[in-house]
Tab-separated table of C-alpha atoms and ligand atoms in Angstrom:
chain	number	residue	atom	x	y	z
A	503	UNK	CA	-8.712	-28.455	-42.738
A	504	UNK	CA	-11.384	-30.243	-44.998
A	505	UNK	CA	-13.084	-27.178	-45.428
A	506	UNK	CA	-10.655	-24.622	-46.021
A	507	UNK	CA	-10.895	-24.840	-49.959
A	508	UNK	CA	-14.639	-23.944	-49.588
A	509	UNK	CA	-13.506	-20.941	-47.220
A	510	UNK	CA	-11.154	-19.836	-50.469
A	511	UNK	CA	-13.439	-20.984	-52.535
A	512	UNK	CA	-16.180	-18.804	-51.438
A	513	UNK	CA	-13.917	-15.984	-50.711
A	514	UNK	CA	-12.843	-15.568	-54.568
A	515	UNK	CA	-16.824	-16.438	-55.932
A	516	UNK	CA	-19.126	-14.467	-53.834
A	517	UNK	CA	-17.372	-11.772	-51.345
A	518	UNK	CA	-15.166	-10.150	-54.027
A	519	UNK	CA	-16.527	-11.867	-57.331
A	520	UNK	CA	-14.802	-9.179	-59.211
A	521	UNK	CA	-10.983	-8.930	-57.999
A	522	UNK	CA	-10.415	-6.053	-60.242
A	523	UNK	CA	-6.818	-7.024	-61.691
A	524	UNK	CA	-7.289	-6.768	-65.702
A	525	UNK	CA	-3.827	-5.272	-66.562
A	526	UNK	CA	-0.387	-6.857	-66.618
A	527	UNK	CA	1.666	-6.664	-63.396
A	528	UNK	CA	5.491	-4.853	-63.772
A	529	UNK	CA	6.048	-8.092	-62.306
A	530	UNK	CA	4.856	-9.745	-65.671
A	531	UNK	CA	6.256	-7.429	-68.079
A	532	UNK	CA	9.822	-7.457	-66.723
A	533	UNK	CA	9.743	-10.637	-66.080
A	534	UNK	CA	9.110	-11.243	-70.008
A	535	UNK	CA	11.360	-8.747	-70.991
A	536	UNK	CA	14.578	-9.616	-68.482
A	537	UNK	CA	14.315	-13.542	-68.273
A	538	UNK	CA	11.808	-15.305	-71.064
A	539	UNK	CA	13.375	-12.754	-73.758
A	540	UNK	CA	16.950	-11.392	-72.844
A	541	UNK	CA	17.732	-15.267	-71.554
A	542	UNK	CA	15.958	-17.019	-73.739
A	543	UNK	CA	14.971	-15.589	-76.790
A	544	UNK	CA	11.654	-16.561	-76.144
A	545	UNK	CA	9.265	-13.486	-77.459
A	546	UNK	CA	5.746	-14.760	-78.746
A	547	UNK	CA	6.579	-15.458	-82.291
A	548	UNK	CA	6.909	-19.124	-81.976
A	549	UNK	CA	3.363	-19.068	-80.396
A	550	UNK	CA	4.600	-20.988	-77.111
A	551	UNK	CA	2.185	-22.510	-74.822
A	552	UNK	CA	1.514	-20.646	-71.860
A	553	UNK	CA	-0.536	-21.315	-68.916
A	554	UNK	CA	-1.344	-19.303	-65.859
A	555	UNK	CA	-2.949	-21.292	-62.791
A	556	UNK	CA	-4.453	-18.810	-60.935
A	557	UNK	CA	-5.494	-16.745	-63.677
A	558	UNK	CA	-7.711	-14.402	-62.414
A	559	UNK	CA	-9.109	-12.049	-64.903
A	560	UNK	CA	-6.642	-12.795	-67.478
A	561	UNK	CA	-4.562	-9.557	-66.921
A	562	UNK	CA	-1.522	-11.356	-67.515
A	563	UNK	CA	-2.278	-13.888	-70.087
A	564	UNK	CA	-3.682	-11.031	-72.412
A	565	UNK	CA	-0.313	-9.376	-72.273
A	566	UNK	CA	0.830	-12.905	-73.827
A	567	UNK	CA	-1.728	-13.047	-75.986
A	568	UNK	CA	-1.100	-10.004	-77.818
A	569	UNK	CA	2.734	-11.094	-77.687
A	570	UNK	CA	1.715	-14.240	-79.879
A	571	UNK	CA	1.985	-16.677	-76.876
A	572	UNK	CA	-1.070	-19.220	-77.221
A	573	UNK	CA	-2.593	-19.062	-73.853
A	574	UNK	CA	-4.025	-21.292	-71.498
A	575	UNK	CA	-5.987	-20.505	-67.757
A	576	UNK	CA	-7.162	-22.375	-64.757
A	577	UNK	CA	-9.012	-20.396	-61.711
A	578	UNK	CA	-11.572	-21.661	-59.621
A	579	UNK	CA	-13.639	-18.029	-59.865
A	580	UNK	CA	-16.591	-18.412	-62.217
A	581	UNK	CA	-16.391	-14.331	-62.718
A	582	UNK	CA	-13.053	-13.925	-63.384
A	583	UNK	CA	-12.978	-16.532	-66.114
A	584	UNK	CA	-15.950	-15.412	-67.814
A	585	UNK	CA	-14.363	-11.425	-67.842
A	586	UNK	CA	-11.314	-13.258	-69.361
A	587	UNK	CA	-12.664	-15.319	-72.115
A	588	UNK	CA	-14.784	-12.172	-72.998
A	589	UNK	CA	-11.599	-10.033	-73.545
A	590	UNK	CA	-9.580	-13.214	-75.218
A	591	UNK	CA	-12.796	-14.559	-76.889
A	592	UNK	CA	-9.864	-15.999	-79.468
A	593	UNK	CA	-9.182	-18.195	-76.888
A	594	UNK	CA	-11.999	-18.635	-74.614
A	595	UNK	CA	-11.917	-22.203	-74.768
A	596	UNK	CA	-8.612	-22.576	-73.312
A	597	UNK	CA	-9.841	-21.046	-70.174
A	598	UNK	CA	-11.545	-22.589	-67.542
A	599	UNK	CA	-12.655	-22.915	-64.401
A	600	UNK	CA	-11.513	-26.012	-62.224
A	601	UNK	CA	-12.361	-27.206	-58.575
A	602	UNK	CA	-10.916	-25.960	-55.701
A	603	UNK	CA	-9.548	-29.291	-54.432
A	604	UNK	CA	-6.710	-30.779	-56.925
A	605	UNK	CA	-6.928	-34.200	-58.374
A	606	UNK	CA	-3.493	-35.988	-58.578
A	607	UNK	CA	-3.557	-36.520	-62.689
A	608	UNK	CA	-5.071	-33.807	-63.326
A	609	UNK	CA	-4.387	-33.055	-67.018
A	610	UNK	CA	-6.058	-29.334	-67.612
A	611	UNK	CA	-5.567	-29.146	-71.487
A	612	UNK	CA	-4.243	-31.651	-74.645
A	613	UNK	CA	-1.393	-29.862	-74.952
A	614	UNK	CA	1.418	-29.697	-72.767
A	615	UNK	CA	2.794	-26.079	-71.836
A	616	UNK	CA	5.961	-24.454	-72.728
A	617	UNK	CA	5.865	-21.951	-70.063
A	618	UNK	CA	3.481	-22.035	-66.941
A	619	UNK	CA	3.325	-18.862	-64.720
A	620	UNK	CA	1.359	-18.711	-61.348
A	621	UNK	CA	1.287	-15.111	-59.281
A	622	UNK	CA	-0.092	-15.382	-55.484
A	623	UNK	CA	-2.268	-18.310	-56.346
A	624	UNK	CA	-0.146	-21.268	-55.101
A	625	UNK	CA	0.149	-19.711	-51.660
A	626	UNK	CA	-4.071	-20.355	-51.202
A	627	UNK	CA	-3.209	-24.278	-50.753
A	628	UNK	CA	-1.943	-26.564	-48.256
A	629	UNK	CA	1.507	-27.965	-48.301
A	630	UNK	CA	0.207	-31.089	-49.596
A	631	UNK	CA	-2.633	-29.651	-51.798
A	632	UNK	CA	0.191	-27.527	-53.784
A	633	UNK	CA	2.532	-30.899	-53.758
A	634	UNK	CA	-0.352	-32.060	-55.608
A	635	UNK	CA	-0.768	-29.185	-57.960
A	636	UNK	CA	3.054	-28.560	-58.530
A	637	UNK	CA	3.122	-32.048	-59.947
A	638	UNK	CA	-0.157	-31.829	-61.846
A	639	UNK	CA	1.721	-28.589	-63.874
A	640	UNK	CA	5.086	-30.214	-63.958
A	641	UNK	CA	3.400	-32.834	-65.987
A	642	UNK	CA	1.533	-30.652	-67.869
A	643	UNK	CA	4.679	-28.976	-69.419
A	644	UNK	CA	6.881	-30.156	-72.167
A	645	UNK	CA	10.519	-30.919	-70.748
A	646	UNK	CA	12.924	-27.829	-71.220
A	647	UNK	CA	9.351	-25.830	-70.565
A	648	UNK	CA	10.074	-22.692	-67.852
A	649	UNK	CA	7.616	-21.899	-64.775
A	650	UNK	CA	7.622	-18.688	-63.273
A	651	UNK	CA	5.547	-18.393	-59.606
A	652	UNK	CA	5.252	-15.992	-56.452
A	653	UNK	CA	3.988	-16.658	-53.470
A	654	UNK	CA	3.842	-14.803	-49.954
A	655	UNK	CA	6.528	-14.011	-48.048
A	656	UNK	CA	6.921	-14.935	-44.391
A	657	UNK	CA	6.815	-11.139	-43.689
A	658	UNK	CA	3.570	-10.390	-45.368
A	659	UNK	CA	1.369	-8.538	-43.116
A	660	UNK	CA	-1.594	-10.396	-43.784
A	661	UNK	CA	0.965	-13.334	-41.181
A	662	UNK	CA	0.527	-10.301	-38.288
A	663	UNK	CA	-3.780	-11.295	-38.472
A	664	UNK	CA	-3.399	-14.849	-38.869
A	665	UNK	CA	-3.094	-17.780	-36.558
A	666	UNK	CA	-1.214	-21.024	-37.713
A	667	UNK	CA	-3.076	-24.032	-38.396
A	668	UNK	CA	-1.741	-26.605	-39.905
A	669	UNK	CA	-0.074	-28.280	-43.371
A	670	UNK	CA	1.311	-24.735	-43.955
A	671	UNK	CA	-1.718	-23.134	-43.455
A	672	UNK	CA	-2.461	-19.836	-42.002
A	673	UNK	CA	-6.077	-18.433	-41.265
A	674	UNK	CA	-5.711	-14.871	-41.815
A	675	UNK	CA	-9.115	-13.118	-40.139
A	676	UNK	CA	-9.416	-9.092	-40.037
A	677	UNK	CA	-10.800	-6.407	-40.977
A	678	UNK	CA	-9.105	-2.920	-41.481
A	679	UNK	CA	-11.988	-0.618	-42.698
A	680	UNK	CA	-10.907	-1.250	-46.520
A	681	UNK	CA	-10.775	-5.240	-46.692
A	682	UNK	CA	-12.622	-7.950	-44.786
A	683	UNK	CA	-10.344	-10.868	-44.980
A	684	UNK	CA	-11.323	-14.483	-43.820
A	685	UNK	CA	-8.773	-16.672	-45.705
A	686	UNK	CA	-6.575	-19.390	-45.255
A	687	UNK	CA	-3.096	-19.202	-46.907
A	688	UNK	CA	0.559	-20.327	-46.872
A	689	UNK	CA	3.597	-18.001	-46.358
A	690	UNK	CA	7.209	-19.162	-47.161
A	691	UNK	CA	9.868	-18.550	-44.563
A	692	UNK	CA	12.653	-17.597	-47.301
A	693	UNK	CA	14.212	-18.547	-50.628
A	694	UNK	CA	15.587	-21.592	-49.288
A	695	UNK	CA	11.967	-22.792	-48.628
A	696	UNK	CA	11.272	-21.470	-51.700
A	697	UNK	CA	13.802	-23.752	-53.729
A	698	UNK	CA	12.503	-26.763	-51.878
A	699	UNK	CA	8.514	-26.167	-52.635
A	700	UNK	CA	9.566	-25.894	-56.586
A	701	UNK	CA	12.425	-29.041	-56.171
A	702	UNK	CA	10.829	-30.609	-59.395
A	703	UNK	CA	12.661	-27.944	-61.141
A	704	UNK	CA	16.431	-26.912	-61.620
A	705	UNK	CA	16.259	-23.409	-59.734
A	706	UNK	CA	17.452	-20.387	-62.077
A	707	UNK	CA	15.844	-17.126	-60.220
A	708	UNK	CA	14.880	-17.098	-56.875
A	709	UNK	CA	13.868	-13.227	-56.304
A	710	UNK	CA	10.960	-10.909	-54.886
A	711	UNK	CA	8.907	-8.183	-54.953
A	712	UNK	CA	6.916	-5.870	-52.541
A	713	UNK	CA	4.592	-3.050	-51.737
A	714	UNK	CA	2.676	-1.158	-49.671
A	715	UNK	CA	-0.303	1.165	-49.723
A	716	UNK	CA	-2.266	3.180	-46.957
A	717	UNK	CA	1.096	1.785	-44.883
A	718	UNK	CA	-1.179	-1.493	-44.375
A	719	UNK	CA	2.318	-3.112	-44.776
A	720	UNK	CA	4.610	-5.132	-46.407
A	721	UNK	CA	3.055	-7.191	-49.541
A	722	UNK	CA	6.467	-9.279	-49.761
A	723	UNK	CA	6.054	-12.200	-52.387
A	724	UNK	CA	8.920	-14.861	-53.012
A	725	UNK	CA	9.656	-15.888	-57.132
A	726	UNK	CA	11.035	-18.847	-58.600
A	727	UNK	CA	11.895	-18.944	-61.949
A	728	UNK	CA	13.358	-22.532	-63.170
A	729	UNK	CA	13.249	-25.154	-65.650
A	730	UNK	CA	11.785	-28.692	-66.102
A	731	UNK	CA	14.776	-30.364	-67.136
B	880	LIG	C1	-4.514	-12.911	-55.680
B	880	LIG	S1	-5.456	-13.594	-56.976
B	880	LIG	C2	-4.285	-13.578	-58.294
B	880	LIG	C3	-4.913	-13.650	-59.648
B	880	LIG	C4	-3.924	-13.479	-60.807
B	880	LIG	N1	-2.915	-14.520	-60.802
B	880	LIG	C5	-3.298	-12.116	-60.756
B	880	LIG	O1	-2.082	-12.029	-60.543
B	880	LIG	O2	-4.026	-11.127	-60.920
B	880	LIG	C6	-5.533	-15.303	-56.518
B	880	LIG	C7	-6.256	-16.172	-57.521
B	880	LIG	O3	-6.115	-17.526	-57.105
B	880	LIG	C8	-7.332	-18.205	-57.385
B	880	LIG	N2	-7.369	-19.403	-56.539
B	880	LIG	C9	-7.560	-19.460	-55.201
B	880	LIG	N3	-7.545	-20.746	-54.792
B	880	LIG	C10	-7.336	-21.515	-55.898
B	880	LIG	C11	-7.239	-22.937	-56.128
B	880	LIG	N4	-7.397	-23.819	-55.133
B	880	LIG	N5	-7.020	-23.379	-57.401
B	880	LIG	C12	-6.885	-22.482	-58.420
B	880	LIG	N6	-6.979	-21.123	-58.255
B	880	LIG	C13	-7.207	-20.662	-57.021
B	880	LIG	C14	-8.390	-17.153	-57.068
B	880	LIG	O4	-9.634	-17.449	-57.648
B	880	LIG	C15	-7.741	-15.887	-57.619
B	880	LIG	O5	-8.089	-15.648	-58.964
């Protein structure tokens, strides 16, 4: 499994090094509006720390930005970084791109975070990469700070092309005329799992969402919402 990383790796750089995800997900939006408002009172105006590992384009993290939320992004796709510092140029310095493989210690930025949010990134590790990373960002957040993550659901349909190999890792290999997949990636079984990947934190939300297009099938993804008490 050495190389798997460098499969991922090469996967988000060169075969689609523009994912094309610039807007905020509903997933985002409500998930600002329901929980980090309604339960919190947490809007923007305070100018909270917020990171996003995974960040992709920045699609989320602009929403925050225009919110008043001072943001923060990790992503291991040279692109996608450089299309989000161009539309947050305000904070192009707080984004940046970090290796594949996860360094125990890692500390990505000075400050520590107030909220950290990660959407169908932590899924593209290992069991014991992400124990690595989980406890990189839990460290990385102030205490009382709130992370929000998804990650793929055991019935995913990508899991119907993939063959287990090992540490939690699937290698999901097809090709259906639209995408040409040759990834490696972790599904969780249900929330229970869920709770247990994310045990650093006091469990508030355990939900999900799906979709499906061109009936490809089910896009299930687990959340956790919780707290670093
Ligand atoms: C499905 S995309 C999601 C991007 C963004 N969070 C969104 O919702 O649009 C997965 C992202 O995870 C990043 N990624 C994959 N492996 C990673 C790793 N080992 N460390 C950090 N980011 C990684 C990819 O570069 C990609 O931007």
């Amino acid at each position: 499994m050495s190389n798997y990383l460098e499969t991922n790796s090469h996967y988000w750089n060169d075969i689609i090094p523009e994912y094309s995800a610039p807007n905020v997900e509903s997933f985002i939006f409500r998930f600002y509006g329901r929980i980090l408002k309604f339960d919190y009172g947490i809007d923007g105006t305070a100018g909270e720390n917020v990171l996003d590992f995974g960040c992709g384009q920045g699609g989320a993290l602009s929403f925050f930005n225009k919110l008043g939320f001072n943001c923060f992004g990790v992503d291991i796709a040279k692109n996608d970084v450089a299309y989000a510092k161009n539309i947050m140029p305000g904070v192009a310095d707080q984004l940046m791109v970090i290796d594949p493989k996860p360094v125990p210690g890692e500390c990505y930025f000075d400050e520590k975070m107030d909220i950290v949010i990660s959407i169908q990134t932590l899924d593209f590790l290992t069991n014991s990469d992400f124990q690595t990373v989980i406890k990189n960002l839990y460290d990385n957040m102030k205490p009382g700070a709130k992370i929000f993550a998804s990650m793929n659901g055991w019935d995913m349909y990508y899991r119907n092309h993939a063959q287990y190999v090992e540490d939690g890792l699937w290698h999901v290999e097809f090709e259906n005329g639209r995408v040409s997949y040759d990834i490696y990636l972790n599904f969780i079984k249900d929330k229970t799992e869920m709770v247990e990947k994310f045990n650093l934190f006091k469990p508030v939300y355990v939900d999900y969402y799906d979709s499906s297009f061109r009936e490809e099938g089910s896009e299930l993804r687990y959340t956790f919402f919780g707290v670093k008490e």
